[in-house]
Amino acid sequence: CVTDIFITIAIFFTTNLYESLGFAIIAQLLCSGMCFYWLLREIKISGFSAVMAGFMYAFCGYVLLTMPFPNLTTDVYMLPVLMLAYERLEQKKSWWLMPIAVCYVVTLNAFSLFIMTIFLGLYILFRFFQGEDRSLSHFVALIGKLALLYLVGVLMSSFFSVNNLIQMIESPRVLGENSFFDKLKNADVLFVKFEAFFVTINRFFSNDIIGVGDNYKAITYISPISSEGMNYFESPILFC
C-alpha cells in the first residue's frame, strides 16, 4: 500500500506510530506553506505577501480539522503543486512537473485528483483571461497539452493506482450497504426538504468536501448551538 511520502519517511525515524504521524503532519504543514509560497512567487506576488499567504494557507481550516487524518492533508500541499505545474507550463514551457504531480496524487487517491482537477480548471480559466493571449487556438492548445500530461501522469501511476481504484469502487461507501448512490441518483433535486437548502448554503463554507453522509440529518446541522448531531467539518467558521 502506497502512503504519503512524509508518513513513509517519518516511520523510518521512530517505531511509535503516533509520533511518526505527528512528525508527518508537521512536515505536511510546512510543505503546504512552502508550496503555496512558491506558487505565489511564480505569479509575481511580492515576497512579504507570499510569505504571509503561505502561513495562512498552511494553517487553514481544512488542515487543522484533518490533522487526525494525514492522508487527507496530502491534498493541501499537492493542490498548489498542480497549480504551480500549470504556471510553469504556461509561462516557461516547462512540462515535467505536471505528470509527476499527477502521478503522485493518483497513486495515493484517484478521487483527490478529480476534486483537484475541478479547482485547477477554475484556476486555469481565471488565469487564462488574465493573460495577454486569449485566443481560442491558444486555449485549445493549452488544454490539449494538459490533457496529454495528465494522461502521462496517470499511466505512470497505473502500477499502484489500479489496485487503489478497485479498492475505492468496492468500498462500502461506494457500492456497499452504506452507499446512498442508488437512492440519490433517482431523487428529484427540485423537490427536497426545505431544511436541505440551509445545509446546501453551509456547504459553500465547508471544509469537508468529500463528506461522510452516515446517518445524515440535515436539521441537526443548521443549529450551531445544538449539541446533537454537530458537524464541525461543516461551516467551521460558526464554531470559531
Short mmCIF file of C-alpha atoms in Angstrom, two decimals:
data_model
loop_
_atom_site.label_atom_id
_atom_site.label_comp_id
_atom_site.label_asym_id
_atom_site.label_seq_id
_atom_site.Cartn_x
_atom_site.Cartn_y
_atom_site.Cartn_z
CA CYS A 1 0.00 0.00 0.00
CA VAL A 2 1.39 3.41 -1.00
CA THR A 3 1.04 6.21 1.53
CA ASP A 4 2.05 9.83 1.87
CA ILE A 5 5.77 10.41 1.42
CA PHE A 6 6.08 12.25 4.74
CA ILE A 7 4.44 9.39 6.63
CA THR A 8 6.77 6.93 4.92
CA ILE A 9 9.85 8.96 5.89
CA ALA A 10 8.66 9.50 9.48
CA ILE A 11 8.19 5.76 10.04
CA PHE A 12 11.92 5.22 9.48
CA PHE A 13 12.81 7.59 12.33
CA THR A 14 10.53 6.23 15.05
CA THR A 15 8.77 2.96 15.82
CA ASN A 16 5.94 4.79 17.57
CA LEU A 17 3.05 5.19 15.13
CA TYR A 18 1.62 8.26 16.87
CA GLU A 19 4.97 10.04 16.89
CA SER A 20 5.53 9.28 13.21
CA LEU A 21 2.09 10.66 12.33
CA GLY A 22 2.83 13.78 14.39
CA PHE A 23 6.10 14.38 12.55
CA ALA A 24 4.38 13.73 9.23
CA ILE A 25 1.63 16.27 9.96
CA ILE A 26 4.18 18.94 10.92
CA ALA A 27 6.09 18.26 7.72
CA GLN A 28 2.88 18.47 5.71
CA LEU A 29 2.07 21.84 7.27
CA LEU A 30 5.49 23.22 6.37
CA CYS A 31 5.33 21.77 2.88
CA SER A 32 1.85 23.22 2.29
CA GLY A 33 3.02 26.71 3.19
CA MET A 34 6.17 26.44 1.08
CA CYS A 35 4.30 25.11 -1.96
CA PHE A 36 1.78 27.92 -1.77
CA TYR A 37 4.63 30.42 -1.35
CA TRP A 38 6.36 29.10 -4.49
CA LEU A 39 3.09 29.32 -6.40
CA LEU A 40 2.60 32.96 -5.45
CA ARG A 41 6.19 33.85 -6.29
CA GLU A 42 5.74 32.19 -9.67
CA ILE A 43 2.86 34.55 -10.46
CA LYS A 44 4.95 37.57 -9.38
CA ILE A 45 3.45 38.18 -5.92
CA SER A 46 5.77 40.16 -3.62
CA GLY A 47 7.89 38.22 -1.13
CA PHE A 48 6.22 39.55 2.03
CA SER A 49 2.71 38.92 0.71
CA ALA A 50 3.70 35.43 -0.41
CA VAL A 51 5.18 34.58 3.00
CA MET A 52 2.10 35.78 4.89
CA ALA A 53 -0.22 33.96 2.50
CA GLY A 54 1.88 30.81 2.87
CA PHE A 55 1.49 30.92 6.66
CA MET A 56 -2.27 31.45 6.41
CA TYR A 57 -2.62 28.65 3.88
CA ALA A 58 -0.56 26.23 5.98
CA PHE A 59 -2.86 26.74 8.96
CA CYS A 60 -6.16 26.96 7.11
CA GLY A 61 -9.31 25.38 8.50
CA TYR A 62 -9.11 22.27 6.33
CA VAL A 63 -5.61 21.44 7.58
CA LEU A 64 -6.48 21.97 11.24
CA LEU A 65 -9.62 19.85 11.01
CA THR A 66 -7.99 16.99 9.10
CA MET A 67 -4.89 16.67 11.31
CA PRO A 68 -6.11 13.32 12.69
CA PHE A 69 -6.24 12.08 9.07
CA PRO A 70 -2.83 12.75 7.45
CA ASN A 71 -3.89 11.09 4.21
CA LEU A 72 -6.41 13.92 3.69
CA THR A 73 -3.82 16.60 4.41
CA THR A 74 -1.88 15.45 1.35
CA ASP A 75 -4.37 17.32 -0.84
CA VAL A 76 -3.42 20.62 0.78
CA TYR A 77 0.16 20.70 -0.43
CA MET A 78 -0.46 18.93 -3.73
CA LEU A 79 -3.11 21.37 -4.98
CA PRO A 80 -0.68 24.32 -5.15
CA VAL A 81 1.88 21.99 -6.75
CA LEU A 82 -0.58 21.24 -9.56
CA MET A 83 -1.30 24.95 -9.92
CA LEU A 84 2.44 25.65 -9.96
CA ALA A 85 2.90 23.00 -12.63
CA TYR A 86 0.33 24.80 -14.78
CA GLU A 87 2.05 28.15 -14.29
CA ARG A 88 5.42 26.71 -15.29
CA LEU A 89 3.86 25.10 -18.35
CA GLU A 90 2.16 28.32 -19.40
CA GLN A 91 4.93 30.80 -18.61
CA LYS A 92 8.16 28.83 -19.01
CA LYS A 93 7.03 25.95 -21.25
CA SER A 94 8.31 23.57 -18.58
CA TRP A 95 6.19 20.41 -18.61
CA TRP A 96 7.97 17.87 -16.37
CA LEU A 97 6.33 18.87 -13.04
CA MET A 98 2.74 18.20 -14.16
CA PRO A 99 2.96 14.43 -14.87
CA ILE A 100 4.99 13.86 -11.69
CA ALA A 101 2.39 15.70 -9.58
CA VAL A 102 -0.50 13.85 -11.25
CA CYS A 103 1.27 10.52 -10.78
CA TYR A 104 1.81 11.18 -7.07
CA VAL A 105 -1.81 12.25 -6.43
CA VAL A 106 -3.36 9.35 -8.35
CA THR A 107 -1.07 6.87 -6.63
CA LEU A 108 -2.38 7.98 -3.24
CA ASN A 109 -6.02 8.65 -4.08
CA ALA A 110 -7.59 8.88 -7.52
CA PHE A 111 -10.63 10.72 -6.14
CA SER A 112 -8.39 13.51 -4.87
CA LEU A 113 -7.24 14.19 -8.42
CA PHE A 114 -10.87 14.52 -9.50
CA ILE A 115 -11.52 17.17 -6.86
CA MET A 116 -8.25 18.97 -7.56
CA THR A 117 -8.93 19.00 -11.29
CA ILE A 118 -12.18 20.89 -10.71
CA PHE A 119 -10.33 23.57 -8.72
CA LEU A 120 -7.49 23.60 -11.23
CA GLY A 121 -9.94 24.04 -14.10
CA LEU A 122 -11.46 27.11 -12.46
CA TYR A 123 -7.99 28.46 -11.72
CA ILE A 124 -6.92 27.97 -15.34
CA LEU A 125 -9.97 29.87 -16.60
CA PHE A 126 -9.24 32.84 -14.33
CA ARG A 127 -5.55 32.86 -15.20
CA PHE A 128 -6.19 32.45 -18.93
CA PHE A 129 -8.43 35.50 -19.14
CA GLN A 130 -5.84 37.48 -17.17
CA GLY A 131 -3.16 36.69 -19.73
CA GLU A 132 -2.27 38.54 -22.88
CA ASP A 133 -3.02 35.79 -25.40
CA ARG A 134 -6.74 34.98 -25.04
CA SER A 135 -7.22 33.40 -28.46
CA LEU A 136 -9.25 30.23 -28.81
CA SER A 137 -6.41 28.43 -30.55
CA HIS A 138 -4.06 29.11 -27.63
CA PHE A 139 -6.65 27.87 -25.14
CA VAL A 140 -7.30 24.66 -27.10
CA ALA A 141 -3.56 24.00 -27.42
CA LEU A 142 -3.09 24.59 -23.69
CA ILE A 143 -5.89 22.21 -22.72
CA GLY A 144 -4.51 19.62 -25.12
CA LYS A 145 -1.08 19.80 -23.50
CA LEU A 146 -2.58 19.49 -20.04
CA ALA A 147 -4.70 16.50 -21.08
CA LEU A 148 -1.66 14.77 -22.53
CA LEU A 149 0.44 15.43 -19.42
CA TYR A 150 -2.43 14.24 -17.22
CA LEU A 151 -2.59 11.03 -19.23
CA VAL A 152 1.16 10.52 -18.88
CA GLY A 153 0.90 11.00 -15.11
CA VAL A 154 -1.99 8.54 -14.81
CA LEU A 155 -0.13 5.94 -16.86
CA MET A 156 2.97 6.42 -14.70
CA SER A 157 0.91 5.66 -11.60
CA SER A 158 -1.04 2.73 -13.07
CA PHE A 159 1.11 0.15 -11.27
CA PHE A 160 -0.31 1.36 -7.94
CA SER A 161 -3.44 3.33 -8.84
CA VAL A 162 -5.39 0.48 -10.48
CA ASN A 163 -5.41 -1.50 -7.25
CA ASN A 164 -6.39 1.59 -5.23
CA LEU A 165 -9.16 2.41 -7.71
CA ILE A 166 -10.62 -1.09 -7.44
CA GLN A 167 -10.47 -0.86 -3.66
CA MET A 168 -12.24 2.51 -3.74
CA ILE A 169 -15.00 1.28 -6.07
CA GLU A 170 -15.62 -1.79 -3.90
CA SER A 171 -15.72 0.31 -0.74
CA PRO A 172 -18.95 0.07 1.31
CA ARG A 173 -19.37 3.83 0.87
CA VAL A 174 -19.47 3.49 -2.93
CA LEU A 175 -21.24 0.23 -3.77
CA GLY A 176 -21.88 -1.28 -0.34
CA GLU A 177 -24.78 -1.03 2.07
CA ASN A 178 -23.56 2.33 3.43
CA SER A 179 -23.84 3.90 -0.01
CA PHE A 180 -26.71 6.24 -0.92
CA PHE A 181 -25.85 6.32 -4.63
CA ASP A 182 -28.88 4.33 -5.83
CA LYS A 183 -31.23 6.45 -3.74
CA LEU A 184 -29.74 9.82 -4.61
CA LYS A 185 -29.43 9.25 -8.37
CA ASN A 186 -33.23 8.90 -8.62
CA ALA A 187 -34.04 11.81 -6.32
CA ASP A 188 -35.63 14.96 -7.70
CA VAL A 189 -33.36 17.85 -6.78
CA LEU A 190 -36.20 20.37 -7.23
CA PHE A 191 -38.40 18.84 -4.55
CA VAL A 192 -36.24 18.29 -1.50
CA LYS A 193 -36.85 19.13 2.12
CA PHE A 194 -36.62 22.83 2.90
CA GLU A 195 -34.01 22.19 5.62
CA ALA A 196 -31.64 20.79 2.99
CA PHE A 197 -31.26 24.23 1.42
CA PHE A 198 -29.71 25.54 4.64
CA VAL A 199 -27.20 22.71 4.51
CA THR A 200 -26.51 23.49 0.84
CA ILE A 201 -25.62 27.07 1.80
CA ASN A 202 -23.44 25.78 4.64
CA ARG A 203 -21.58 23.55 2.21
CA PHE A 204 -20.24 26.64 0.43
CA PHE A 205 -18.27 27.35 3.62
CA SER A 206 -17.45 23.73 4.37
CA ASN A 207 -14.05 22.11 4.84
CA ASP A 208 -15.46 18.62 4.34
CA ILE A 209 -15.52 18.38 0.55
CA ILE A 210 -15.99 14.64 0.40
CA GLY A 211 -18.46 14.29 3.28
CA VAL A 212 -19.44 11.10 5.05
CA GLY A 213 -23.22 11.06 4.83
CA ASP A 214 -23.55 8.49 7.62
CA ASN A 215 -26.98 8.78 9.29
CA TYR A 216 -27.21 12.27 7.80
CA LYS A 217 -29.94 14.52 9.27
CA ALA A 218 -29.86 17.99 7.80
CA ILE A 219 -31.96 19.62 10.51
CA THR A 220 -29.40 18.83 13.23
CA TYR A 221 -26.64 20.65 11.36
CA ILE A 222 -28.26 24.04 10.86
CA SER A 223 -28.10 24.99 14.53
CA PRO A 224 -24.59 25.75 15.82
CA ILE A 225 -25.85 25.77 19.42
CA SER A 226 -27.30 22.26 19.26
CA SER A 227 -25.28 19.53 20.98
CA GLU A 228 -26.93 16.77 18.93
CA GLY A 229 -25.51 15.90 15.54
CA MET A 230 -22.94 18.68 15.37
CA ASN A 231 -20.76 18.52 12.29
CA TYR A 232 -17.63 20.59 12.84
CA PHE A 233 -16.49 19.96 9.27
CA GLU A 234 -19.50 21.89 8.02
CA SER A 235 -19.23 25.68 8.27
CA PRO A 236 -16.41 25.58 10.83
CA ILE A 237 -16.46 29.38 10.93
CA LEU A 238 -19.59 29.09 13.09
CA PHE A 239 -17.57 27.38 15.81
CA CYS A 240 -14.59 29.78 15.85
#
